[in-house]
Coordinates of C-alpha atoms and ligand atoms in Angstrom, one line a residue:
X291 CA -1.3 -33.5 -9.1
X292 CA -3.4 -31.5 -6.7
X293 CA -6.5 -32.1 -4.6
X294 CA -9.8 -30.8 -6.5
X295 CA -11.5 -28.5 -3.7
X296 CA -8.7 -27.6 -1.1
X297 CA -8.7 -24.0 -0.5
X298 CA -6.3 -23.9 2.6
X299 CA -3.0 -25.2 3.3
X300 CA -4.1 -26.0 6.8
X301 CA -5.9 -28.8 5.4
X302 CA -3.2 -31.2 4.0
X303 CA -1.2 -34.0 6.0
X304 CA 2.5 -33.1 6.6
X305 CA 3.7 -36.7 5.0
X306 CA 6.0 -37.0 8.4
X307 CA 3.2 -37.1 10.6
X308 CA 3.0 -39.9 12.4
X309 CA 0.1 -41.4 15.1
X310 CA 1.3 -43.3 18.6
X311 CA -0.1 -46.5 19.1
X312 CA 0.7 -46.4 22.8
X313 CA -0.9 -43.5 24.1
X314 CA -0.3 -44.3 27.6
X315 CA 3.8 -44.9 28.4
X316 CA 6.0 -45.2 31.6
X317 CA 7.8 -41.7 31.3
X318 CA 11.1 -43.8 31.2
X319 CA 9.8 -46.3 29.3
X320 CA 9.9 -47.0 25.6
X321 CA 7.6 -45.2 23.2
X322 CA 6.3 -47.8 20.8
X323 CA 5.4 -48.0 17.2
X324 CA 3.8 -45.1 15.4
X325 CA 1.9 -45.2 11.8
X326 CA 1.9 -42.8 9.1
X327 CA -1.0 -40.0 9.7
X328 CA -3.7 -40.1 7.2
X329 CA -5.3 -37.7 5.1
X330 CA -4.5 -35.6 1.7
X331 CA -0.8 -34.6 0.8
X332 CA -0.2 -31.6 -1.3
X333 CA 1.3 -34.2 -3.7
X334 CA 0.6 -37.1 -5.1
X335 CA 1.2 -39.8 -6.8
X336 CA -1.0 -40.7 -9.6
X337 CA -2.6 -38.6 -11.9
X338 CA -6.4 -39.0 -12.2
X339 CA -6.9 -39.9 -15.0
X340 CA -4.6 -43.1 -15.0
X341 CA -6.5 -44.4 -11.9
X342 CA -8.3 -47.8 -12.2
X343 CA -9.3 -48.3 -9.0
X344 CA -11.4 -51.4 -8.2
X345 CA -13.8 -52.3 -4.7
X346 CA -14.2 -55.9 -3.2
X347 CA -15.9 -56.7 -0.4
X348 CA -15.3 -60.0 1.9
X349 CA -16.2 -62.4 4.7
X350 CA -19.3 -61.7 6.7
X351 CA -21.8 -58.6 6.5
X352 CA -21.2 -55.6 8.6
X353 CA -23.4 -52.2 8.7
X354 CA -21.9 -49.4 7.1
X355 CA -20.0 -51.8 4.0
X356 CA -22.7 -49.6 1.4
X357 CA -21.6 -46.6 3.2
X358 CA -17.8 -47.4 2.7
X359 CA -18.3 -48.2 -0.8
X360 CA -20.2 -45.2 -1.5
X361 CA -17.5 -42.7 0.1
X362 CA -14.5 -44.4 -1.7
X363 CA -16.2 -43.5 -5.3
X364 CA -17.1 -40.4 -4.2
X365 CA -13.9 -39.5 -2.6
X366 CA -12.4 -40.9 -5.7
X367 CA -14.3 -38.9 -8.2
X368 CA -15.0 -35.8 -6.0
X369 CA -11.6 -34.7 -4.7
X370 CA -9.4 -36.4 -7.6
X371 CA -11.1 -36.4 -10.3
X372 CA -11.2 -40.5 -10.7
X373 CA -13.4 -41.9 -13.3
X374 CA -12.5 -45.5 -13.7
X375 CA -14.2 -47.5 -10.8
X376 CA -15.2 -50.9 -10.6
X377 CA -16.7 -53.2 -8.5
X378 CA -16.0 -56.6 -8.3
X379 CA -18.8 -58.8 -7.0
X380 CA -19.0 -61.8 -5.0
X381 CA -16.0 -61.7 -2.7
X382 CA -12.2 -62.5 -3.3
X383 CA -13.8 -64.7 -6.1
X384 CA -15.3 -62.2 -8.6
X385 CA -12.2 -61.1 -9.6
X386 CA -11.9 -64.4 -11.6
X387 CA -15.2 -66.2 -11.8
X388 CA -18.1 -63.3 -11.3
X389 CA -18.8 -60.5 -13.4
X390 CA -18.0 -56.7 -12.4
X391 CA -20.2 -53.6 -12.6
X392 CA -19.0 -49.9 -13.1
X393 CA -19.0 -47.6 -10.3
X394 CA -20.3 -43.6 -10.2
X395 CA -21.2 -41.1 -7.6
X396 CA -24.4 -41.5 -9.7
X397 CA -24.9 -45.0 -8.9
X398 CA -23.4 -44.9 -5.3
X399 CA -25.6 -42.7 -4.6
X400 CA -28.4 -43.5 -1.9
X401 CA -26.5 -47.2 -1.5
X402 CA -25.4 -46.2 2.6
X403 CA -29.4 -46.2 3.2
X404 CA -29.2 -49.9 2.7
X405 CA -27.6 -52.9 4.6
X406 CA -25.9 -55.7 3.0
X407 CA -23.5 -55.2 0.5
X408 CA -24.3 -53.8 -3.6
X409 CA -21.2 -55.8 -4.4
X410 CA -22.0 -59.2 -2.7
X411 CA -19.2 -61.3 -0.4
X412 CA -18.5 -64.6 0.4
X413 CA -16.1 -66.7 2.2
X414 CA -13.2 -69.0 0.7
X415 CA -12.6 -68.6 -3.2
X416 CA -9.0 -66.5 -2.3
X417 CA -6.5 -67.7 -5.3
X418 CA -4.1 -65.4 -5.3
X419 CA -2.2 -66.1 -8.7
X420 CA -5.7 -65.6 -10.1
X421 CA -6.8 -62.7 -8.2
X422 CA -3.4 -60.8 -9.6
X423 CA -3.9 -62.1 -13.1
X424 CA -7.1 -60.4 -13.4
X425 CA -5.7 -57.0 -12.1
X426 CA -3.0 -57.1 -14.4
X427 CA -5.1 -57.9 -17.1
X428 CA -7.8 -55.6 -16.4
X429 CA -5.1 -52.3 -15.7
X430 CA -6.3 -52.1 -12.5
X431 CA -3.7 -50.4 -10.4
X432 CA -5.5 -49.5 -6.9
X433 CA -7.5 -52.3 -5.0
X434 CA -9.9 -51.2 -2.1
X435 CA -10.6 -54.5 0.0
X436 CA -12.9 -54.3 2.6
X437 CA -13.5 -56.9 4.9
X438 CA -12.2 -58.4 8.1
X439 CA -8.9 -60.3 9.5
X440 CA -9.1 -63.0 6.8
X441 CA -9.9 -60.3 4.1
X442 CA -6.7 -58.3 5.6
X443 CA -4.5 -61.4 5.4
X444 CA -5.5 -61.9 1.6
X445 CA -4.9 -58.2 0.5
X446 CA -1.9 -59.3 2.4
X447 CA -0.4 -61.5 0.2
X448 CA -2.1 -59.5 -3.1
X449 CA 0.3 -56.8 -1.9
X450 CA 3.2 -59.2 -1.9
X451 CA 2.4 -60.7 -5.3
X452 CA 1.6 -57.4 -6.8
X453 CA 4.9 -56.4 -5.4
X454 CA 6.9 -59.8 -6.3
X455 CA 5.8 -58.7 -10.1
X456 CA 6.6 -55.4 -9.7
X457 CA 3.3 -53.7 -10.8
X458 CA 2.3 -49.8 -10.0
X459 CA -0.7 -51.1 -7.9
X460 CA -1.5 -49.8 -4.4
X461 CA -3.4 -52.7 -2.2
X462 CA -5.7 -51.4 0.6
X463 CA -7.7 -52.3 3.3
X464 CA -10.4 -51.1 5.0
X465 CA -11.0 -53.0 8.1
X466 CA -14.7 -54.7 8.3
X467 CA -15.5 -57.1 11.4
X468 CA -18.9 -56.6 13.1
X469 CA -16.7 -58.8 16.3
X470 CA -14.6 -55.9 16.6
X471 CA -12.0 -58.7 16.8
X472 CA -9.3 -56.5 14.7
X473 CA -6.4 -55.2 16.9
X474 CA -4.5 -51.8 16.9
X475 CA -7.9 -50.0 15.6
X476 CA -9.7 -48.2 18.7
X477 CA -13.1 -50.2 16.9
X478 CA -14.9 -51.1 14.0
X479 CA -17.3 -49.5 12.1
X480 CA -20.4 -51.2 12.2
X481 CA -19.5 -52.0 15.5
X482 CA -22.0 -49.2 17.2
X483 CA -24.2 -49.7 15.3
X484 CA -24.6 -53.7 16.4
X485 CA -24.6 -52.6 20.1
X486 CA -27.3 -50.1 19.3
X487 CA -29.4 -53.2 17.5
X488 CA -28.9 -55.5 20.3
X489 CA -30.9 -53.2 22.6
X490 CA -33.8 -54.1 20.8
X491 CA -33.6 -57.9 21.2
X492 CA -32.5 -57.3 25.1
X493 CA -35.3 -55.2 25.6
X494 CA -37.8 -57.9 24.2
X495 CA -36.1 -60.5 26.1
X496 CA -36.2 -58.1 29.5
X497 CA -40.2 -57.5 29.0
X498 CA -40.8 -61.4 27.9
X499 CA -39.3 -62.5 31.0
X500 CA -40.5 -59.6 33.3
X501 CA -43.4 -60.8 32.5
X502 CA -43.6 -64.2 33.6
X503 CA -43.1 -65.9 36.7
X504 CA -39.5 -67.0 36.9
X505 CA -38.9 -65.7 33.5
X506 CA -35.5 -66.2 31.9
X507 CA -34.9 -63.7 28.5
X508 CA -31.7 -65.9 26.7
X509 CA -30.3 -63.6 23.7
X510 CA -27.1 -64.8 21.6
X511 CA -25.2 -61.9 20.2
X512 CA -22.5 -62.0 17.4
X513 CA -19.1 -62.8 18.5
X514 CA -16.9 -66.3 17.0
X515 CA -14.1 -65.5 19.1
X516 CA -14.4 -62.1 20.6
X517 CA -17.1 -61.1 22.9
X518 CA -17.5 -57.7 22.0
X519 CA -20.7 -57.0 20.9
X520 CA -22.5 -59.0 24.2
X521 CA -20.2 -56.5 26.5
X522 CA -21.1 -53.7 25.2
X523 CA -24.5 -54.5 24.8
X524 CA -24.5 -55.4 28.0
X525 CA -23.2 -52.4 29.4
X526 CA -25.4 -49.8 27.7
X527 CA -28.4 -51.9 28.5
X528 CA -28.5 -52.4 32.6
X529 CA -31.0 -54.8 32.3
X530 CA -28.5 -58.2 31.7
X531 CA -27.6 -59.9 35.0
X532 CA -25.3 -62.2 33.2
X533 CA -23.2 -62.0 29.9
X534 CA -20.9 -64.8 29.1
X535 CA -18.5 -64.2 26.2
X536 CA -15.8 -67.1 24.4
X537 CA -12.7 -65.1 26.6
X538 CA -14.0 -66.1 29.8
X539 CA -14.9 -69.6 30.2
X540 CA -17.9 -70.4 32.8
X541 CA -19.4 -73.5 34.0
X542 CA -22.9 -74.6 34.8
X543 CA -22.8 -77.0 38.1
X544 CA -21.8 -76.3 41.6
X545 CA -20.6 -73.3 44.0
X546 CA -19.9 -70.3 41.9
X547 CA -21.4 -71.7 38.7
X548 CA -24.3 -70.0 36.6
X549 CA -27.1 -72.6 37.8
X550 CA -26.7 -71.6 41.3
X551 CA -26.3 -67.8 40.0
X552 CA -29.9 -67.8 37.8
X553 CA -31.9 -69.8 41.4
X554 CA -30.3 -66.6 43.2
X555 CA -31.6 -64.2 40.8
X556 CA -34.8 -65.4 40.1
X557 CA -35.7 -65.5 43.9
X558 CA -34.1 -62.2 44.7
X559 CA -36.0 -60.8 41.2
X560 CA -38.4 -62.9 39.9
X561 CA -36.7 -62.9 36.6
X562 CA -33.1 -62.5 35.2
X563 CA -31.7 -61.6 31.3
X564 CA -28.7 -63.7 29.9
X565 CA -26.3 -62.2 26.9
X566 CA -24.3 -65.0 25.2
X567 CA -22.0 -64.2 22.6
X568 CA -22.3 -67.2 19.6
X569 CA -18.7 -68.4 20.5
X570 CA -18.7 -68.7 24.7
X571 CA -18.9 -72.1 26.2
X572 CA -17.9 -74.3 23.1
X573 CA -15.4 -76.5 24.8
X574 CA -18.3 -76.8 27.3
X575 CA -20.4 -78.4 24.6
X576 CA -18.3 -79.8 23.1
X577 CA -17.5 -82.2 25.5
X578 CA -21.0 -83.8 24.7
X579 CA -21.7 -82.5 20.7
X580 CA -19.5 -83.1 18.0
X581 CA -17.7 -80.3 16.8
X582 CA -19.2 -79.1 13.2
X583 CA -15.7 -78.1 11.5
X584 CA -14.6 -75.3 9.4
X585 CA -16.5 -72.9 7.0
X586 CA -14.9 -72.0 3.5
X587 CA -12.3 -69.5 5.4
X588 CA -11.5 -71.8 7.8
X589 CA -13.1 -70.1 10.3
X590 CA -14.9 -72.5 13.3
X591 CA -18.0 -73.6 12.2
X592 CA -19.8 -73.1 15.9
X593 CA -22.3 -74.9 17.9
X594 CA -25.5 -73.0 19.1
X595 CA -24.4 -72.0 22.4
X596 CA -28.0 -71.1 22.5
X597 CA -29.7 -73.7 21.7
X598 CA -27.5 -75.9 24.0
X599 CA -27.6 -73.2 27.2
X600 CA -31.7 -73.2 27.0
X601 CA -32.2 -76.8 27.1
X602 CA -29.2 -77.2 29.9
X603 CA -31.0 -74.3 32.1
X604 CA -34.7 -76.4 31.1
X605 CA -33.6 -79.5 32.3
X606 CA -31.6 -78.3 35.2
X607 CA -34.7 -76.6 36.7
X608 CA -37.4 -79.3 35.6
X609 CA -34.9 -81.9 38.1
X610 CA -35.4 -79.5 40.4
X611 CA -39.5 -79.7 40.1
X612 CA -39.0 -75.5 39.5
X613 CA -41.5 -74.3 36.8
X614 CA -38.8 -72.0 34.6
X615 CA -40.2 -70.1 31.3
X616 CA -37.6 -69.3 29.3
X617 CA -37.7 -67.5 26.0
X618 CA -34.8 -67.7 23.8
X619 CA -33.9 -64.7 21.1
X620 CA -31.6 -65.3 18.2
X621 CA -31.4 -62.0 16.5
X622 CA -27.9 -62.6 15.0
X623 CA -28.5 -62.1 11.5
X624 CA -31.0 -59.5 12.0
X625 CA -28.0 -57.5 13.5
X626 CA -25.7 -57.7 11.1
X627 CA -28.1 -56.7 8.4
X628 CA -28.7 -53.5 9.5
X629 CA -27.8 -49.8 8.1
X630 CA -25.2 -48.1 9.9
X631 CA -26.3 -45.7 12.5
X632 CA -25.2 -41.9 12.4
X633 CA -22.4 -42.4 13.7
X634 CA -21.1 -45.4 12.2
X635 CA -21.8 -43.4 9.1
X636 CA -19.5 -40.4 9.8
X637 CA -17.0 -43.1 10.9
X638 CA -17.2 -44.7 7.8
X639 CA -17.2 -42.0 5.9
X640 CA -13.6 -40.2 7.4
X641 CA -12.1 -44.2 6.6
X642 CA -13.3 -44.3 3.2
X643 CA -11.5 -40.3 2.3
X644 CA -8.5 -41.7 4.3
X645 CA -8.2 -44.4 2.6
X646 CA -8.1 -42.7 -1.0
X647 CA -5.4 -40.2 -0.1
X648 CA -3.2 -42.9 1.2
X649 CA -3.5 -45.1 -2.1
X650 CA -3.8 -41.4 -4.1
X651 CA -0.4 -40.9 -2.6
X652 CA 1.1 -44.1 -3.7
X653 CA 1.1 -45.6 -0.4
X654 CA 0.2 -49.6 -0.4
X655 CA 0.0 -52.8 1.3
X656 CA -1.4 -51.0 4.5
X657 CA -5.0 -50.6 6.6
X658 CA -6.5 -47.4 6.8
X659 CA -7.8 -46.8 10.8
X660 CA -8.4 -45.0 13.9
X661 CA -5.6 -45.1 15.8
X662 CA -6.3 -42.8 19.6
X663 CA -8.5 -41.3 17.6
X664 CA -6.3 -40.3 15.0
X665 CA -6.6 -41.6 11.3
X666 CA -3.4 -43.8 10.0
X667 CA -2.0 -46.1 7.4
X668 CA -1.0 -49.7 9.5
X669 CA 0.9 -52.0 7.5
X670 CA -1.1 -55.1 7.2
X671 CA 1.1 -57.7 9.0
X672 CA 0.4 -55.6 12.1
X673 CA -3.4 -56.2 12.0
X674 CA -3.4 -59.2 10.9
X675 CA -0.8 -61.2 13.5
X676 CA -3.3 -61.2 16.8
X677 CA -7.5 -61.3 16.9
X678 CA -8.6 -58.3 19.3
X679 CA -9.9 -59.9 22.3
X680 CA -11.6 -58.7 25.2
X681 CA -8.9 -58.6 27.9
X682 CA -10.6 -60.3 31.0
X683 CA -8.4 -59.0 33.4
X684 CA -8.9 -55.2 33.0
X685 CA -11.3 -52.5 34.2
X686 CA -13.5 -52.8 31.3
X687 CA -14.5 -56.4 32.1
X688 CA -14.3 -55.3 35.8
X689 CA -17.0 -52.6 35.2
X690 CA -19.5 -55.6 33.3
X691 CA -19.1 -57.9 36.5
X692 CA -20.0 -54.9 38.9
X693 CA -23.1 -53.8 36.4
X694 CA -24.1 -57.2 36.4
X695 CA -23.6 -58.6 39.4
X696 CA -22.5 -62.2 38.1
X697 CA -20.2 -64.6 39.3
X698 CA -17.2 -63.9 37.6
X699 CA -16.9 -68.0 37.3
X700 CA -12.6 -67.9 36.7
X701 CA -9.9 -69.8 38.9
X702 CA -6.9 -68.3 40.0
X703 CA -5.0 -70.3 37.2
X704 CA -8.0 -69.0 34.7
X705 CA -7.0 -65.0 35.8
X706 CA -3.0 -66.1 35.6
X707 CA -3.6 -67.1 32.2
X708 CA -6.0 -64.6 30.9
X709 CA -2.7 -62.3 32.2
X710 CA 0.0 -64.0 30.6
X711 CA -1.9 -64.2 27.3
X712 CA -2.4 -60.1 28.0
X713 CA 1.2 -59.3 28.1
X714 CA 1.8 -62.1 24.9
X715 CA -0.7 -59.7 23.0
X716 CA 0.7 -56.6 24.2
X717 CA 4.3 -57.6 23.1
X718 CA 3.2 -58.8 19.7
X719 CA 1.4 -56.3 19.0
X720 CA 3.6 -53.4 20.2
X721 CA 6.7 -54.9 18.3
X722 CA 10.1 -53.0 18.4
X723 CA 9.9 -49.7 18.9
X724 CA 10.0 -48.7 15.1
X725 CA 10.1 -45.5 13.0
X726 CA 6.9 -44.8 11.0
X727 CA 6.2 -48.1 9.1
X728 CA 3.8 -48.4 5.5
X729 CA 7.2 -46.9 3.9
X730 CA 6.5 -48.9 1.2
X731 CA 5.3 -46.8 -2.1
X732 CA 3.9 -47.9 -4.8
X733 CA 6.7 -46.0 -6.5
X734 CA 9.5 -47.9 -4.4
X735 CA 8.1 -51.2 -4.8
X736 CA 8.4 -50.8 -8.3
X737 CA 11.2 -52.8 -10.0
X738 CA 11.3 -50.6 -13.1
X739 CA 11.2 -47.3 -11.1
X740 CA 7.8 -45.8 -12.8
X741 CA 8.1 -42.3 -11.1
Ligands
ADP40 N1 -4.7 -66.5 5.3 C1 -5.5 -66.1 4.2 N2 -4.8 -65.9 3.0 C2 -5.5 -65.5 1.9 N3 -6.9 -65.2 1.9 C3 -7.5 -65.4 3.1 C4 -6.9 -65.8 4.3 N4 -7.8 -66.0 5.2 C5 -9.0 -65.6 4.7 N5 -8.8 -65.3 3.4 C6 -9.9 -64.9 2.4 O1 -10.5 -63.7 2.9 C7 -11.9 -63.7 2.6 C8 -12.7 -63.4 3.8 O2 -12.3 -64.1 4.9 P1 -13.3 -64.5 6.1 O3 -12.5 -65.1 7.2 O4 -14.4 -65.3 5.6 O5 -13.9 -63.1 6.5 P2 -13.3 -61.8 7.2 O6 -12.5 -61.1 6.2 O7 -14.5 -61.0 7.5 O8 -12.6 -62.3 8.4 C9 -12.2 -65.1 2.1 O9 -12.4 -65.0 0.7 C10 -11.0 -65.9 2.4 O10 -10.7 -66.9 1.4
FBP41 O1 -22.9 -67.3 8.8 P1 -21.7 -66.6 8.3 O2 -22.0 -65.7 7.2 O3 -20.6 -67.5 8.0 O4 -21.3 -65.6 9.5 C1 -21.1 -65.9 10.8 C2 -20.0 -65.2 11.4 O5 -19.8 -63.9 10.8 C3 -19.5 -62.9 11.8 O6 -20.6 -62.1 12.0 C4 -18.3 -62.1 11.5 O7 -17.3 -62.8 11.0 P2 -16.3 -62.2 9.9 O8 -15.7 -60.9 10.6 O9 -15.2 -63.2 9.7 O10 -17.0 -61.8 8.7 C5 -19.3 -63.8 13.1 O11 -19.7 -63.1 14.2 C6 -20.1 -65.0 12.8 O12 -19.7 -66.1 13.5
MG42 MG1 -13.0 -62.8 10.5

C-alpha cells in the first residue's frame, strides 16, 4: 500500500534509520541506544481500508490533546485513506463502560481551537482484560493512547495482552504530561504552551506586589514531582527572585533558609515574587499536616504547598511586628486548560503524522517522540522506567539560581545525592548499548503469521 499524496522519493523514511539518544559521547566512549526514525515508509503494512483505528485519551489535561486528536484522523484519512475512526470517551474506562463516538476530518475539524479534551479522561478505571476484550470485540486493530507515564505504562501492558493473544493490533502512544516529567523526549507538547500561560499569573503577582509596600506575589505552578513548569517560567520571566520546585528541598528557618532570603529582598527591593511548583516542600509539611493519600492512579494526592507557604511567611513576619502583604495566585487549572500555542500546535501536529506511519507500518507497542530533535518510535518500557526530573546539579538549574539570586538552600550531602541519583538516571535510562529497538511488528508478534 502506498502513501496518498507523496510525489517524491525524498520524502519517505529509510526503515534503517535510526535517532541517537546520546547526542553528546566521550569519542572513546560507548555510543548508546538509538530508536527507529519516524515518518512514512514506501511500504506498509495495512491496507486502508482494513484499519479500525481507535483514540483514548488519559490522566490529566494538557494543551494541544484536541490538536493531537485532530491530526491523528486527519493523518489517518488524508495520507491513507482510513475511514474507520473512533473515539473512545472517558479515559482507559470507555472502552468498557462509556459510549464511543465516530471520528472524521469533518468533525475534527476546528477541535485544536479548544482546550480540554472532545473525548474526555480520567484517572483509574485501567482493566486490562476488559480493555482488550472490547478491542477484540469491536475489530479494532490500531489503538492511539494519549496521555502521560501512567497512560504509557497501561498501553504498556495492552501491548503485551494484545500480543499474549496474538491479535494484528498495533498499540501506540503519544506522550501527554503538562510536568514534562516523561524522560528520553527532549519535552512535551503542551509544555510551552504552560510556561507561556504562567507569564500571565507572574506578571499579576509581579504588579500586585510592586505595588504595595513589602509586597510578596506567591504563584503555585503545575508540577507533582517535577518542577518544570516553575523553571522555566521562571527563567523566561526575570521577575521571580525565588522558585522552589519538589527536586530541591528548602527550608524556612535559620542562616541560608528562605525567611531570611524574603527580609533580604524586601529591604534591598521593597517587594520579591515566589514560583512554587504544587509538589516542592511536602515532607516539609508534612511533618505538621497529614498526608492526603492517593488519587485513582495512585498518584500522591498533594498538600497545598501554597496555601501552607503563605500562612508560614504571614505568621513568620507578624512575630516579627513586620507589616507583609502577600497575595497568593493559584492559576493551576487555569493553565492546563488552555489551547496550545503555535508552536505547541506544529509540535503536535509532526507527533500525531509520526505516530500514524509507525502504526501504518505495523510497528507497535512503542511512543512516538522527539528525540535531538529528531522524530522516533521508543519502545514503551524505555519511557516508562524513570519520571524526567529536573537535574539539580547541572547548568540549567545553575542558570535559575544566578537569574534569581536565591539561596540555593542544599547541603553538601543534598548536592551528593542529587549526583548519585543523576548518574542512577543516566544509567537506567541509557541501558546497554543496543541496536535499533521497537523491532517488534505487528506482523511478528503475530502467532498465526497474518502477513
Ligand atoms: N501501572 C499502570 N498499569 C496500567 N494502567 C495504569 C498504570 N498506571 C496508570 N495507569 C492508568 O493510566 C491512566 C492515566 O494515568 P494517570 O497517572 O492518571 O495519568 P497520566 O497518564 O497523565 O500520568 C489511568 O486510567 C490509570 O489507571
Ligand atoms: O487534579 P487532577 O486532575 O488530578 O490533576 C492534578 C495533576 O495533574 C497534573 O497536571 C499532571 O498530571 P498527569 O501528567 O499525571 O496527568 C499534575 O501537575 C497535577 O498534580
Ligand atoms: Mg502522570
Amino acid at each position: 500500500c502506498q502513501i496518498k499524496y507523496v510525489g517524491c522519493r525524498q520524502y519517505f523514511v529509510d526503515p534503517d534509520d535510526t535517532v541517537c539518544q546520546k547526542i553528546v559521547v566521550h569519542k572513546d566512549g560507548p555510543r548508546g541506544n538509538h530508536f527507529r526514525r519516524a515518518g512514512p515508509r514506501q511500504r506498509v503494512y495495512f491496507e486502508p481500508d482494513e484499519v479500525h483505528a481507535c483514540i483514548v485519551t488519559c490522566g490529566g489535561l494538557c494543551p494541544g490533546l484536541n490538536t493531537v486528536i485532530r491530526e491523528i484522523v486527519c493523518g489517518l484519512s488524508d495520507m491513507y485513506g482510513v475511514t474507520k475512526i473512533l473515539g473512545i470517551q472517558g479515559g482507559y474506562r470507555g472502552f468498557y463502560a462509556r459510549n464511543t463516538i465516530d471520528l472524521t476530518p469533518k468533525s475534527v475539524n476546528d477541535i485544536h481551537k479548544r482546550g480540554g479534551t472532545i473525548l474526555g479522561s480520567s484517572r483509574g478505571g485501567h482493566d486490562t482484560m476488559k480493555i482488550v476484550d472490547s478491542i477484540q470485540y469491536r475489530g479494532i486493530n490500531q489503538v492511539y493512547v494519549i496521555g502521560g507515564d501512567g497512560s504509557q505504562r497501561g498501553a504498556g501492558v495492552i501491548f503485551e495482552e494484545v500480543r499474549k493473544r496474538g491479535l494484528k493490533v498495533a498499540v501506540a502512544g503519544i506522550p501527554k504530561t503538562i510536568d514534562n516529567d516523561i524522560p528520553v523526549i527532549d519535552k512535551s507538547f503542551g509544555f510551552d504552551s504552560a510556561v507561556e500561560e504562567a507569564q500571565r499569573a507572574i506578571n499579576a503577582a509581579h504588579v500586585e506586589a510592586g505595588s504595595a509596600d513589602n509586597g510578596i506575589g506567591l504563584v503555585k505552578l503545575m508540577g507533582r514531582y517535577s518542577g518544570f513548569i516553575a523553571h522555566y517560567a521562571t527563567l523566561a520571566s526575570r521577575d521571580v527572585d525565588c522558585c522552589l520546585i519538589p527536586e530541591s528541598p528548602f527550608y524556612l528557618e535559620g542562616e541560608g533558609g528562605l525567611f531570611k532570603y524574603i527580609e533580604k529582598r524586601l529591604k534591598e527591593n521593597g517587594h520579591m515574587v515566589i514560583v512554587v511548583a504544587e509538589g516542592a516542600g511536602q515532607k516539609l509539611i508534612a511533618e505538621n499536616m497529614k498526608e492526603m493519600g492517593q488519587d485513582a492512579s495512585g498518584n500522591a494526592l498533594l498538600l497545598d504547598v501554597g496555601l501552607w507557604l503563605s500562612q508560614k511567611i504571614n505568621e513568620h513576619f507578624k512575630k516579627n511586628k513586620t507589616t507583609i502583604n502577600l497575595k497568593y495566585i493559584d492559576p493551576t487549572y487555569m493553565i492546563r486548560a488552555i489551547p496550545s500555542n503555535a508552536s505547541d500546535n506544529v509540535y503536535c501536529t509532526l507527533l500525531a503524522h509520526s505516530v500514524v506511519h509507525g502504526a501504518m507500518a505495523g510497528y507497535t507497542g512503542f511512543t512516538v517522540g522527539q528525540v535531538n530533535g529528531r522524530h522516533c518510535y521508543i519502545p514503551f518500557y524505555r519511557i516508562t522506567e524513570k519520571q524526567n526530573k529536573v537535574s539539580i546539579t547541572d547548568r540549567m538549574w545553575a542558570r535559575l539560581l544566578s537569574s534569581t539570586n536565591q539561596p540555593s538552600f542544599l547541603s553538601k550531602q543534598d548536592v551528593d545525592d542529587a549526583k548519585v541519583e543523576d548518574e542512577r538516571t543516566a544509567k537506567l535510562l541509557d541501558g546497554s548499548p543496543s541496536n535499533p529497538k521497537v523491532e517488534d511488528k505487528v506482523a511478528s508478534s503475530n502467532s498465526n503469521g497474518v502477513k
